[in-house]
Coordinates of C-alpha atoms in Angstrom, one line a residue:
M28 CA 0.4 46.3 80.6
V29 CA -2.8 47.3 82.4
F30 CA -2.3 44.9 85.3
Q31 CA 1.4 45.9 85.5
E32 CA 0.4 49.5 85.9
I33 CA -1.8 48.6 88.9
C34 CA 0.8 46.3 90.4
D35 CA 3.5 49.0 90.0
R36 CA 1.7 51.0 92.7
Y37 CA 2.4 48.3 95.2
G38 CA 5.9 47.3 93.9
K39 CA 4.7 44.0 92.5
K40 CA 5.5 42.4 89.1
Y41 CA 2.7 41.0 86.9
S42 CA 5.0 38.4 85.3
W43 CA 4.1 35.7 82.7
D44 CA 4.1 33.2 85.5
V45 CA 1.2 35.1 87.1
K46 CA -0.5 35.8 83.7
S47 CA -0.4 32.2 82.8
L48 CA -2.4 31.3 85.9
V49 CA -5.3 33.7 84.9
M50 CA -5.4 33.5 81.1
G51 CA -8.8 32.3 80.1
K52 CA -10.4 32.8 83.5
K53 CA -13.5 34.8 84.2
A54 CA -12.6 38.4 85.4
L55 CA -13.4 37.9 89.1
D56 CA -11.7 34.6 89.3
A57 CA -8.6 36.1 87.6
A58 CA -8.6 39.1 90.0
E59 CA -8.8 36.8 93.0
I60 CA -5.7 34.8 91.8
I61 CA -3.7 38.0 91.0
I62 CA -4.5 39.4 94.5
Q63 CA -3.6 36.2 96.3
V64 CA -0.4 35.5 94.4
L65 CA 0.9 39.1 94.4
Q66 CA -0.6 40.0 97.8
L67 CA -2.3 43.2 96.6
P68 CA -4.1 45.2 99.2
M69 CA -7.4 45.5 97.3
S70 CA -10.6 43.5 96.8
K71 CA -11.2 41.5 93.6
E72 CA -14.1 43.8 92.7
E73 CA -11.8 46.8 93.0
L74 CA -9.1 45.2 90.8
V75 CA -11.7 44.2 88.1
E76 CA -13.3 47.7 88.1
E77 CA -10.0 49.5 87.8
S78 CA -8.5 47.1 85.2
Q79 CA -11.7 47.0 83.1
M80 CA -11.7 50.8 83.0
K81 CA -8.1 50.8 81.7
L82 CA -8.7 47.8 79.4
R83 CA -11.6 49.5 77.6
Q84 CA -9.1 51.9 75.9
V85 CA -6.9 48.9 74.8
F86 CA -9.7 46.6 73.7
S87 CA -11.0 48.9 71.0
Q88 CA -7.7 48.5 69.2
A89 CA -7.6 44.7 69.4
S90 CA -6.5 43.1 66.1
L91 CA -7.2 39.6 64.7
L92 CA -4.5 36.9 65.0
P93 CA -2.6 36.3 61.7
G94 CA -4.3 33.4 59.9
V95 CA -7.6 33.5 61.7
E96 CA -9.5 35.2 58.8
K97 CA -8.2 32.7 56.3
L98 CA -9.2 29.8 58.5
I99 CA -12.7 31.0 59.3
H100 CA -13.5 31.9 55.7
H101 CA -12.2 28.4 54.6
L102 CA -14.4 26.7 57.2
R103 CA -17.4 28.7 56.1
K104 CA -16.8 27.9 52.4
H105 CA -16.9 24.2 53.2
D106 CA -20.0 24.5 55.5
I107 CA -18.1 23.6 58.6
P108 CA -19.8 25.3 61.6
C109 CA -17.7 27.3 63.9
A110 CA -18.4 29.3 67.0
V111 CA -16.6 31.5 69.6
A112 CA -16.3 30.4 73.3
T113 CA -14.5 33.1 75.3
S114 CA -14.2 33.9 79.0
S115 CA -14.7 37.6 78.2
G116 CA -17.9 39.0 79.5
T117 CA -20.4 40.8 77.3
A118 CA -19.0 44.3 77.7
S119 CA -15.4 43.3 77.1
F120 CA -16.3 41.1 74.1
E121 CA -18.2 44.0 72.5
E122 CA -15.2 46.3 73.0
K123 CA -12.7 43.8 71.7
T124 CA -14.7 43.0 68.6
S125 CA -16.0 46.5 67.8
Q126 CA -13.7 46.9 64.8
H127 CA -14.4 43.4 63.6
K128 CA -18.2 43.1 63.5
E129 CA -18.3 41.6 60.0
F130 CA -15.8 39.0 60.8
F131 CA -17.6 37.9 64.0
S132 CA -20.9 37.6 62.1
L133 CA -19.3 34.6 60.3
F134 CA -19.6 32.5 63.5
H135 CA -22.7 30.3 64.1
H136 CA -22.9 31.6 67.7
V137 CA -20.8 33.1 70.5
V138 CA -20.8 31.9 74.1
L139 CA -19.4 34.4 76.6
G140 CA -18.0 34.0 80.1
D141 CA -21.0 35.7 81.7
D142 CA -23.5 33.3 79.9
P143 CA -25.9 31.7 82.5
E144 CA -24.9 28.2 81.2
V145 CA -21.2 28.8 82.1
R146 CA -21.3 28.2 85.8
S147 CA -17.6 27.7 86.2
G148 CA -14.8 29.4 84.1
K149 CA -11.9 27.6 82.4
P150 CA -10.3 25.1 83.2
S151 CA -13.9 23.8 83.8
P152 CA -15.3 22.5 80.5
D153 CA -18.6 24.4 80.9
I154 CA -18.1 27.0 78.2
F155 CA -17.1 24.5 75.6
L156 CA -19.9 22.1 76.4
A157 CA -22.4 25.0 76.2
C158 CA -20.9 26.0 72.9
A159 CA -21.1 22.5 71.4
K160 CA -24.7 22.1 72.6
R161 CA -25.8 25.2 70.6
F162 CA -24.9 23.7 67.2
S163 CA -27.8 21.9 65.5
P164 CA -27.2 19.0 65.4
T165 CA -24.9 18.8 68.4
P166 CA -21.6 17.4 67.2
P167 CA -19.8 14.5 68.9
L168 CA -17.5 16.2 71.4
D169 CA -14.4 14.3 70.1
K170 CA -15.1 15.9 66.7
C171 CA -14.9 19.4 68.1
L172 CA -11.7 21.3 67.5
V173 CA -10.8 24.1 69.8
F174 CA -8.2 26.8 69.2
E175 CA -6.7 28.3 72.4
D176 CA -3.9 30.5 73.6
A177 CA -4.4 29.9 77.3
P178 CA -3.3 26.9 79.4
N179 CA -6.7 27.0 81.3
G180 CA -8.5 26.9 77.9
V181 CA -6.5 23.9 76.8
E182 CA -7.4 22.1 80.0
A183 CA -11.1 23.1 79.6
A184 CA -11.2 21.8 76.0
L185 CA -9.6 18.5 77.0
A186 CA -11.9 18.1 80.0
A187 CA -14.8 18.5 77.5
G188 CA -13.4 15.6 75.4
M189 CA -12.4 17.9 72.6
Q190 CA -9.2 18.2 70.6
V191 CA -7.3 21.5 71.0
V192 CA -4.7 23.4 68.9
M193 CA -2.8 25.8 71.1
V194 CA -1.3 29.0 69.6
P195 CA 0.4 30.4 72.7
D196 CA 2.2 33.8 73.2
A197 CA 5.9 33.4 72.7
N198 CA 6.4 34.5 76.4
L199 CA 4.4 31.6 77.8
N200 CA 6.4 28.9 79.6
R201 CA 6.6 26.0 77.2
D202 CA 5.8 23.5 80.1
L203 CA 2.3 24.9 80.0
T204 CA 1.8 23.9 76.4
R205 CA 2.4 20.2 76.7
N206 CA -1.2 18.9 77.0
A207 CA -2.4 20.5 73.7
T208 CA -3.3 18.1 70.9
M209 CA -1.2 20.3 68.6
L210 CA 1.1 23.3 69.3
L211 CA 1.6 26.0 66.7
S212 CA 3.5 29.3 66.8
S213 CA 1.0 30.8 64.4
L214 CA -2.5 30.0 63.1
Q215 CA -0.9 30.6 59.6
D216 CA 0.8 27.2 60.1
F217 CA -2.4 25.3 60.7
Q218 CA -3.0 22.4 58.3
P219 CA -6.8 21.6 58.3
E220 CA -6.3 18.2 56.7
L221 CA -4.4 17.0 59.8
F222 CA -7.8 17.1 61.6
G223 CA -9.9 15.6 58.8
L224 CA -10.9 19.0 57.4
P225 CA -10.7 20.1 53.8
P226 CA -7.2 21.3 53.0
Y227 CA -6.5 24.9 52.0
E228 CA -6.6 25.4 48.2

């Protein structure tokens, strides 16, 4: 919506084909791809600044995905540590989660896209490796389970040696979902026991 508004000025379409290329990327990397693919006459810094300004209004109304609260409360109840690894920068994350502070306090830690340890954005595994390292003790990477909606995030998790459950938007090209360990249309369909976790009661 926000990127389409900007693209409209130049007669360009911010399609799902373009969106799928940038989902999970750091803001400047995403802007660079959008500008190259759509041939927008602006710098990546200008695109980030304008889009972030517009996104601030949208982010404060962000809602949680159906099924995520049930899952995280279930994991906490069984003392299974969980964390957040998101490409969002600090300001964006604060805005997106402003209405859900209590929920996000359930996580052991949060690693953001502007964290100094995250040198490269997704599909590089940096963010997931940094996230795993902050658990004590550090878990074996093949025992880490990632939940993702972005193809770049799936590739990053796999590159880190982790398993990944993908819950993509219905508009995403299904060819971009093939590499996930498991594909779900909703987190409400997740069965923890399939990954060696305690089943829901």
